[in-house]
Coordinates of C-alpha atoms in Angstrom, one line a residue:
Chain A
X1 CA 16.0 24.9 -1.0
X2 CA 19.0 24.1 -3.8
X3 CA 18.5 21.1 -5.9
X4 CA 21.3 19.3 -3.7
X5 CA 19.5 19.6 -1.1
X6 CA 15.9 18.8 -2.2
X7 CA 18.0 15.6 -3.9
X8 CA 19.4 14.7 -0.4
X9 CA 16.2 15.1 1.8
X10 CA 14.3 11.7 0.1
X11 CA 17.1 10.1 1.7
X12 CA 17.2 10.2 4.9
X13 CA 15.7 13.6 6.4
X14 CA 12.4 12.8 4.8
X15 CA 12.6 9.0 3.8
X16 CA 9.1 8.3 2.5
X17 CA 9.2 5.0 4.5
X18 CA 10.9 5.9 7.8
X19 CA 10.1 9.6 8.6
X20 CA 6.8 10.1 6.6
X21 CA 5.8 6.1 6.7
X22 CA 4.0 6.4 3.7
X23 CA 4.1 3.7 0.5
X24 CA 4.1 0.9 3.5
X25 CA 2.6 -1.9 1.3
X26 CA 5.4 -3.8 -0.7
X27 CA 7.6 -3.1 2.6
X28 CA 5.9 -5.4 4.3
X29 CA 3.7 -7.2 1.4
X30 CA 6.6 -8.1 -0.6
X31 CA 9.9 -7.4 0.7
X32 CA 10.9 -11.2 2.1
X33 CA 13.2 -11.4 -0.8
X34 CA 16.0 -8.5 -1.0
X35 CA 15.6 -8.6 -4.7
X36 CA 12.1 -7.7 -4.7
X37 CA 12.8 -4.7 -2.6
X38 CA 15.5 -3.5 -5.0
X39 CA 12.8 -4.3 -7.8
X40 CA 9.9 -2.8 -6.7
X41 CA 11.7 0.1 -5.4
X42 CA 13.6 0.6 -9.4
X43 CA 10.2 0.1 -10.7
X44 CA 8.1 2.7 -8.2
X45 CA 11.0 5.3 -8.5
X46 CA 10.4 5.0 -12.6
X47 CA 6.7 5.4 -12.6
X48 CA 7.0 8.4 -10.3
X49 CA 10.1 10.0 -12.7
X50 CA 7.9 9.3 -15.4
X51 CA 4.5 10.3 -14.1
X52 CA 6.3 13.7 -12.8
X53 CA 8.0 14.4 -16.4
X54 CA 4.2 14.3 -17.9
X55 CA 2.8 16.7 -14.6
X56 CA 5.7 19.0 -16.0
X57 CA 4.6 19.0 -19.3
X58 CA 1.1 19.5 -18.7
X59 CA 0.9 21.5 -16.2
X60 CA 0.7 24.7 -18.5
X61 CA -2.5 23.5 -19.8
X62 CA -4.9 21.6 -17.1
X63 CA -6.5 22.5 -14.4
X64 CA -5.5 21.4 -10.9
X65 CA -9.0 19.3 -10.8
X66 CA -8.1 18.0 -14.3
X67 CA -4.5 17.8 -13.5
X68 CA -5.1 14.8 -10.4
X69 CA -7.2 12.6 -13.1
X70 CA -3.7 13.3 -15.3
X71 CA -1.6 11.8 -12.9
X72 CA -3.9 8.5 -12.4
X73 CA -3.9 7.8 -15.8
X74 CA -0.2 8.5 -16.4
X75 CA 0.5 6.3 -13.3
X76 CA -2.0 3.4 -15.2
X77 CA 0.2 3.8 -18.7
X78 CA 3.0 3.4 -16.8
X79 CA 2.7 1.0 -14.7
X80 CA 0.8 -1.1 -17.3
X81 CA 4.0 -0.8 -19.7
X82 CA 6.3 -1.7 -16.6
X83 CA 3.6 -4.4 -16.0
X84 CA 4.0 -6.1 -19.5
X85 CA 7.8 -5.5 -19.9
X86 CA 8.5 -7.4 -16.8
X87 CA 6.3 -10.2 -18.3
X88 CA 8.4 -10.2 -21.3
X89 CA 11.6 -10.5 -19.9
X90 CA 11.7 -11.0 -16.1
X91 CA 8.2 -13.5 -16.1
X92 CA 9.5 -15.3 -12.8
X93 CA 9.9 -12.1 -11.2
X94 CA 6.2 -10.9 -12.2
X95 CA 5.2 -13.9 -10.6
X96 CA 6.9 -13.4 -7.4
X97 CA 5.9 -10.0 -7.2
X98 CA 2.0 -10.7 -7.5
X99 CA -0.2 -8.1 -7.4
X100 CA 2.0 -6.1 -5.5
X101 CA 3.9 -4.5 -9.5
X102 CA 0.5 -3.2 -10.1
X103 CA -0.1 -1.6 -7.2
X104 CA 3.0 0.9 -8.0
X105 CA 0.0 2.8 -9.7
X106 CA -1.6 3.7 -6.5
X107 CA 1.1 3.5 -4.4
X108 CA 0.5 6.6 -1.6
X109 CA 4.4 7.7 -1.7
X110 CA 3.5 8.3 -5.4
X111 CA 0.5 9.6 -5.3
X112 CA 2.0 12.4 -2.3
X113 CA 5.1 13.4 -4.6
X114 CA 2.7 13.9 -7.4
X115 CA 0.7 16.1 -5.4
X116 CA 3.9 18.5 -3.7
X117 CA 3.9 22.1 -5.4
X118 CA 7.4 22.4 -6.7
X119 CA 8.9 23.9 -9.6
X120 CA 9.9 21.4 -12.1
X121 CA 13.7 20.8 -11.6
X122 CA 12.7 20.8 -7.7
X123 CA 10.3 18.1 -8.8
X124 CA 12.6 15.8 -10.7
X125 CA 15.1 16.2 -8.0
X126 CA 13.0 15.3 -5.2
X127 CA 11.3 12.4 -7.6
X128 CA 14.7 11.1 -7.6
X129 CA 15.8 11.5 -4.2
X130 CA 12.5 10.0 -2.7
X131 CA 12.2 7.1 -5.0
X132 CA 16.2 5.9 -4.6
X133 CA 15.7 6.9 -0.3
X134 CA 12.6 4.6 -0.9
X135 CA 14.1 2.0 -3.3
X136 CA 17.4 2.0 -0.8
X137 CA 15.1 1.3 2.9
X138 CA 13.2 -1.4 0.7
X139 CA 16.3 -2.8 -0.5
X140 CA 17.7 -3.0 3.5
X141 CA 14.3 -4.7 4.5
X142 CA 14.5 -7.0 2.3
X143 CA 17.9 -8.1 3.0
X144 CA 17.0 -7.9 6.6
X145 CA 13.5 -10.4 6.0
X146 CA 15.4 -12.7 3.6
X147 CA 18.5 -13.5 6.2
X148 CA 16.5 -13.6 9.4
X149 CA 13.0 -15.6 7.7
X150 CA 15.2 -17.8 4.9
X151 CA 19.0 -17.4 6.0
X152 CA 19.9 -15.7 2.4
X153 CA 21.5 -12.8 1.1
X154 CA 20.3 -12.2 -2.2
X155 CA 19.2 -16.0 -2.8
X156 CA 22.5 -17.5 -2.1
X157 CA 22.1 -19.8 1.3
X158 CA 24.5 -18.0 4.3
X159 CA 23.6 -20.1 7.0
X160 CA 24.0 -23.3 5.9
X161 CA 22.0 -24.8 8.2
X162 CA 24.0 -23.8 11.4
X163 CA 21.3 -21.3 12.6
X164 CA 17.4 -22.3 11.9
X165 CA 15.9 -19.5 10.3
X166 CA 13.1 -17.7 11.8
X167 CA 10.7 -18.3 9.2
X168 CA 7.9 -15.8 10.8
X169 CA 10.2 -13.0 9.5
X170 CA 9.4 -13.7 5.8
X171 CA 6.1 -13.2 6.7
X172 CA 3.5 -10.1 6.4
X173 CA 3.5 -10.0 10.1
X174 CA 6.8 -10.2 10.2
X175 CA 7.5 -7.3 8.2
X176 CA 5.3 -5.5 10.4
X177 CA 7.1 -6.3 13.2
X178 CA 10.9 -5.6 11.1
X179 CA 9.8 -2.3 9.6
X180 CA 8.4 -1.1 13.0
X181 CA 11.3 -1.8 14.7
X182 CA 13.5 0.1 11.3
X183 CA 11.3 2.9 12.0
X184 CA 12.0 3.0 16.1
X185 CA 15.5 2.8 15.1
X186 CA 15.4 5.5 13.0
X187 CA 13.4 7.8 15.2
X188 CA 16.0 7.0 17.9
X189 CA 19.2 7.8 15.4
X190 CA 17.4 11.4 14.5
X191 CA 15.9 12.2 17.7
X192 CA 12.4 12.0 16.3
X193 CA 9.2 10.4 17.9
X194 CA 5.9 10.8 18.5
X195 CA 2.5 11.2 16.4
X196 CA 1.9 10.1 13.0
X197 CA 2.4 12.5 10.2
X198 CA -0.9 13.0 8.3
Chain B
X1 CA -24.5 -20.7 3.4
X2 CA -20.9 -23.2 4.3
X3 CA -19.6 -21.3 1.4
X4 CA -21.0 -17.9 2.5
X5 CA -19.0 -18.6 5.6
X6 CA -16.0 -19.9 4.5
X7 CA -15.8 -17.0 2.2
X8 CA -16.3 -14.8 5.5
X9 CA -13.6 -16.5 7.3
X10 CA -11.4 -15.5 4.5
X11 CA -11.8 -12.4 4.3
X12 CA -11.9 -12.0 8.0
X13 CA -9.1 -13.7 9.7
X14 CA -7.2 -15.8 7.3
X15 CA -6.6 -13.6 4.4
X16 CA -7.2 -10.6 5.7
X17 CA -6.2 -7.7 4.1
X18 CA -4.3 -5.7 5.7
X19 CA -2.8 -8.7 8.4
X20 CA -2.2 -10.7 5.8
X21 CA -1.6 -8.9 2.6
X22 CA -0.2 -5.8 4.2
X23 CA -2.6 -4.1 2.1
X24 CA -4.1 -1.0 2.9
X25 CA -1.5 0.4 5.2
X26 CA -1.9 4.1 4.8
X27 CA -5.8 3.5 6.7
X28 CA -3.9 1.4 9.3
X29 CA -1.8 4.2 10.4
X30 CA -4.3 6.9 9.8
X31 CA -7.8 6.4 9.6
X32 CA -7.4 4.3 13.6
X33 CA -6.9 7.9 15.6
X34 CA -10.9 6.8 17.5
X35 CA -13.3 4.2 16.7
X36 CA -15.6 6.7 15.1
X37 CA -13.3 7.5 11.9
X38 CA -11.7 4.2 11.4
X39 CA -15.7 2.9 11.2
X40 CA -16.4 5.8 8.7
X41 CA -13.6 4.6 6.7
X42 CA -14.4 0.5 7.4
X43 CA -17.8 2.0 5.9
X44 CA -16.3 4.0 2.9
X45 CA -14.4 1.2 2.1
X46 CA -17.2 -1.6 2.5
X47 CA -19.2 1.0 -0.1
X48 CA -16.7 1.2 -2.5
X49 CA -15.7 -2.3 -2.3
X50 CA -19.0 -4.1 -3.2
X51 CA -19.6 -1.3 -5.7
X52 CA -16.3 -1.8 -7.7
X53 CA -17.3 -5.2 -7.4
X54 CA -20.4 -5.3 -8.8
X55 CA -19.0 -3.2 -11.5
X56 CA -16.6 -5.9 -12.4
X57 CA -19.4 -8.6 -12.6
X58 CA -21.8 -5.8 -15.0
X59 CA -18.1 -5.3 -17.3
X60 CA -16.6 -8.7 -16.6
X61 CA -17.7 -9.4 -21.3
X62 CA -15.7 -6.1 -21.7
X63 CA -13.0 -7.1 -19.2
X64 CA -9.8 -8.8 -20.9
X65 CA -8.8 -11.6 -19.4
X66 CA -5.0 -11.0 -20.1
X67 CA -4.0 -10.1 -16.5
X68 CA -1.5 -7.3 -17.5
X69 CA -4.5 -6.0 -19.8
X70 CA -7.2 -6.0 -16.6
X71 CA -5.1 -3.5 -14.5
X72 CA -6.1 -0.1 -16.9
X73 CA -10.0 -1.6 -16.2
X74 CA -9.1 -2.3 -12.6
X75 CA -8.1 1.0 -11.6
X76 CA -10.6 2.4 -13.5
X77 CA -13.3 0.3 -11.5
X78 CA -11.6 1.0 -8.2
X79 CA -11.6 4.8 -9.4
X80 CA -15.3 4.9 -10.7
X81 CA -16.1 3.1 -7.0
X82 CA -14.2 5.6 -5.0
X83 CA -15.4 9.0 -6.7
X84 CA -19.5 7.8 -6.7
X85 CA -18.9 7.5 -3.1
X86 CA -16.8 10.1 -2.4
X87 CA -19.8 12.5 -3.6
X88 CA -22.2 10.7 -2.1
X89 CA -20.7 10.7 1.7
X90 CA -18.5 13.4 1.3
X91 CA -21.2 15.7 2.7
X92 CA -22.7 13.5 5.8
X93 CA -19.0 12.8 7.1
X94 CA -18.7 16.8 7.5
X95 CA -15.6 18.7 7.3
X96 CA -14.6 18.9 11.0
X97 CA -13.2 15.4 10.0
X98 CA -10.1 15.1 11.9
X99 CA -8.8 13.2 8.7
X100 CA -9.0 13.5 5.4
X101 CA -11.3 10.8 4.4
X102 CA -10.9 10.9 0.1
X103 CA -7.5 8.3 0.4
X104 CA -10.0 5.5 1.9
X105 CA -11.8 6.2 -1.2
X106 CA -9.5 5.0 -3.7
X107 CA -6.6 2.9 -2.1
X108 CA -4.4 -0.1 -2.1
X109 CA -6.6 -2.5 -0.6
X110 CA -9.6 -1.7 -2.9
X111 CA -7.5 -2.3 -5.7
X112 CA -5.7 -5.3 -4.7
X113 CA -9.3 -6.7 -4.0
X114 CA -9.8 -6.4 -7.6
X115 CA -6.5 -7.0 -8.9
X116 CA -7.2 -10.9 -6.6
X117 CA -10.6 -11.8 -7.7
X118 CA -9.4 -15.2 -8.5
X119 CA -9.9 -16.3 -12.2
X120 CA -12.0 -18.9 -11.8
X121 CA -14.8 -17.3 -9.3
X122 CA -18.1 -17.6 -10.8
X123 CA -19.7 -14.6 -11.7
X124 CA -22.5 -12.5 -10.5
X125 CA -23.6 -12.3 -6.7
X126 CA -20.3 -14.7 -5.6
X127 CA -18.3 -11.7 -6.6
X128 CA -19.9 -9.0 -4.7
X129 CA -19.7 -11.2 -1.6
X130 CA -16.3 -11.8 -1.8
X131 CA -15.9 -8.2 -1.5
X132 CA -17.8 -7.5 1.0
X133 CA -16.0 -10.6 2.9
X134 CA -12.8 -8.7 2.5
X135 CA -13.7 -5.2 3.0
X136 CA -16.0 -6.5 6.3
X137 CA -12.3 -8.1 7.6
X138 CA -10.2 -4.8 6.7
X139 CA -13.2 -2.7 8.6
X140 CA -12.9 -5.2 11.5
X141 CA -9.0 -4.4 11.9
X142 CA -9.5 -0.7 11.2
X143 CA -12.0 -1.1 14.3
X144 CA -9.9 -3.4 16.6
X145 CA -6.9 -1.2 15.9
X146 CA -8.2 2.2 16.9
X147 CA -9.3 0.5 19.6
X148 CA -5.8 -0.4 20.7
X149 CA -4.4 2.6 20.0
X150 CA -6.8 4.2 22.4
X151 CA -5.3 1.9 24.8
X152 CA -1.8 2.7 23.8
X153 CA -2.0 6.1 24.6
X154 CA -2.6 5.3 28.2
X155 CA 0.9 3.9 28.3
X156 CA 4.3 4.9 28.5
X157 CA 5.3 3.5 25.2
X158 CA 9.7 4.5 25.1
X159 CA 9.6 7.6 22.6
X160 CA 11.5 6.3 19.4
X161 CA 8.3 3.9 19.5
X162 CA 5.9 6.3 19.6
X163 CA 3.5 6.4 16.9
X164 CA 4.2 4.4 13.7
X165 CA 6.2 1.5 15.5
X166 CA 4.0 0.2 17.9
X167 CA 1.1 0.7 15.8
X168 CA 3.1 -1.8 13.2
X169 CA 4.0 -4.1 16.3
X170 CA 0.6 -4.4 17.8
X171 CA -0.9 -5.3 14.1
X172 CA 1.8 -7.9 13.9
X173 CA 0.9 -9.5 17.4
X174 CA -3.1 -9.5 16.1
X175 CA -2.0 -10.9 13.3
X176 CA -0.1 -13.9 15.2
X177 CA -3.2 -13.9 17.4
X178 CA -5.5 -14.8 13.7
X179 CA -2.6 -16.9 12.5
X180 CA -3.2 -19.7 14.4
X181 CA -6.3 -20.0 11.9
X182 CA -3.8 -19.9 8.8
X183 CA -2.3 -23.6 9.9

């Protein structure tokens, strides 16, 4: 596959959140405000670049056993550093964001890209592919969860009070029910459907 | 024993993990195929959960208690858990397993468990039982789940649904079913 196309495929043939439904968590944990989404997305698609650059350049010299220990710890520095820059200059962002910022380091969409056999230009390509496919559907969520649940865009008011909001979307269970129905939509837009991709 | 309970209740129904924290989504979706796995994984998960906890109550002097400084010892914790157990049930869940079980030993929801312990919980046995409160309410939904999914695929469910959609839908309408709790 060319690097074009291994680029491309993170973005909608293989979206980590809508074809392979994987790195769920701040979709539906975090994603009431659109700027979290764009946030937590930037921040997850970093980690990974990063995290695959070191793979790359240890990979000559550890073990496949070693190698997965490599990647945890690389994810940990990483996401710690994120962790503490956000503190220093974003600190009412960390707060929103919770627990969910740490949780980049075991995210399962990271954790699966790390562990694809590719060679290493394939690997950067599809690092950044996936994690702007994955940053973009977090993004759209998020926009979707803010207008319906708080009647924003972006934390400026839209509604003005002329509709009520429908608070329940701004919820977990809300996002549940938002990103299922993204997911149907998506399966009926590409003709897919059908049992879960393991 | 009211704050055994309460503690319970928590975990359970009103902050339950993956309901409520949309933790430990990658188990919802996988580990609920029959009742059988997504109790070896409610089990995996209890295991790990009160293990990692207990760890954190043996470190907590060595701990930092700068938050951005805990997550290194977190993960850590969470990965120390999930490996001891790991080896240790690897071999009784057999290898015919229809799913591979290692992600439900090192996973979002153990770590958010640790990454939550609130900072002012009192140490020792209070700890490990606020694991186990959550980890007994993300085994409950694993359970409940699979069992609706067995259900589900007695049903004509419209294709584009099929699979990861209604699975998200009918966690949402148990979770509006607990919410009621919440208020």
């Amino acid at each position: 596959m060319s690097l074009g196309r291994t680029f491309i495929k993170g973005l909608w043939r293989e979206n980590p959140i809508l074809r392979l439904a994987i790195g769920l968590v701040p979709a539906l944990g975090i994603t009431h405000l659109a700027l979290n989404g764009v946030y937590l997305g930037l921040a997850t698609t970093i980690v990974l670049l990063a995290a695959v650059l070191v793979k790359i350049l240890v990979s000559e010299f550890v073990s496949k056993d070693v190698g997965v220990f490599v990647d945890l710890a690389s994810l940990t520095i990483f996401t710690t550093l994120l962790y503490r820059l956000t503190g220093n200059y974003q600190p009412e962002l960390l707060v929103q964001l919770g627990i969910y910022l740490p949780l980049v380091a075991v995210n399962g969409f990271v954790l699966q890209r790390l562990s694809v056999d590719q060679p290493p230009s394939a690997r950067i390509m599809d690092a950044l592919g996936m994690g702007l496919g994955y940053t973009a559907v977090l993004t759209v969520i998020g926009i979707i969860r803010e207008f319906v649940g708080l009647g924003q865009f972006f934390g400026t008011a839209v509604l003005n009070g002329s509709l009520t909001p429908f608070s329940l979307a701004a919820t977990v269970p809300g996002g549940f029910v938002i990103v299922g129905l993204l997911i149907a939509l998506y399966n009926a837009l590409s003709g897919r459907g059908g049992e879960i991709d393991e | 024993m009211n704050d055994g309970l309460k503690l319970l209740a928590e975990g359970v129904i009103t902050h339950n993990l993956i309901l409520f924290q949309g933790l430990g989504i990658y188990a919802l979706l996988r580990f609920t195929k029959s009742i059988c796995t997504a109790a070896k994984a409610a089990l995996v998960m209890l295991a790990a959960t009160m293990t990692a906890c207990a760890l954190v109550w043996g470190t907590h002097s060595l701990i930092p208690h700068n938050y951005s400084m805990r997550l290194p010892f977190d993960l850590l914790i969470a990965l120390a858990a999930g490996l001891f157990w790991h080896k240790l049930l690897a071999p009784v869940f057999g290898k015919d397993e229809s799913v591979d079980l290692r992600a439900a030993f090192f996973n979002s929801a153990l770590v958010g468990v640790l990454l939550a312990v609130p900072e002012g919980l009192p140490e020792g046995p209070r700890i490990i039982s606020y694991g186990m409160a959550y980890a007994v309410g993300y085994g409950v939904v694993l359970i409940i789940m699979a069992g609706i999914r067995a259900r589900l695929e007695l049903v004509n469910v419209p294709r584009p649904f099929k699979g990861v959609p209604i699975l998200l839908i009918s966690a949402a309408l148990l979770a509006l079913a607990l919410m009621g709790y919440r208020l």
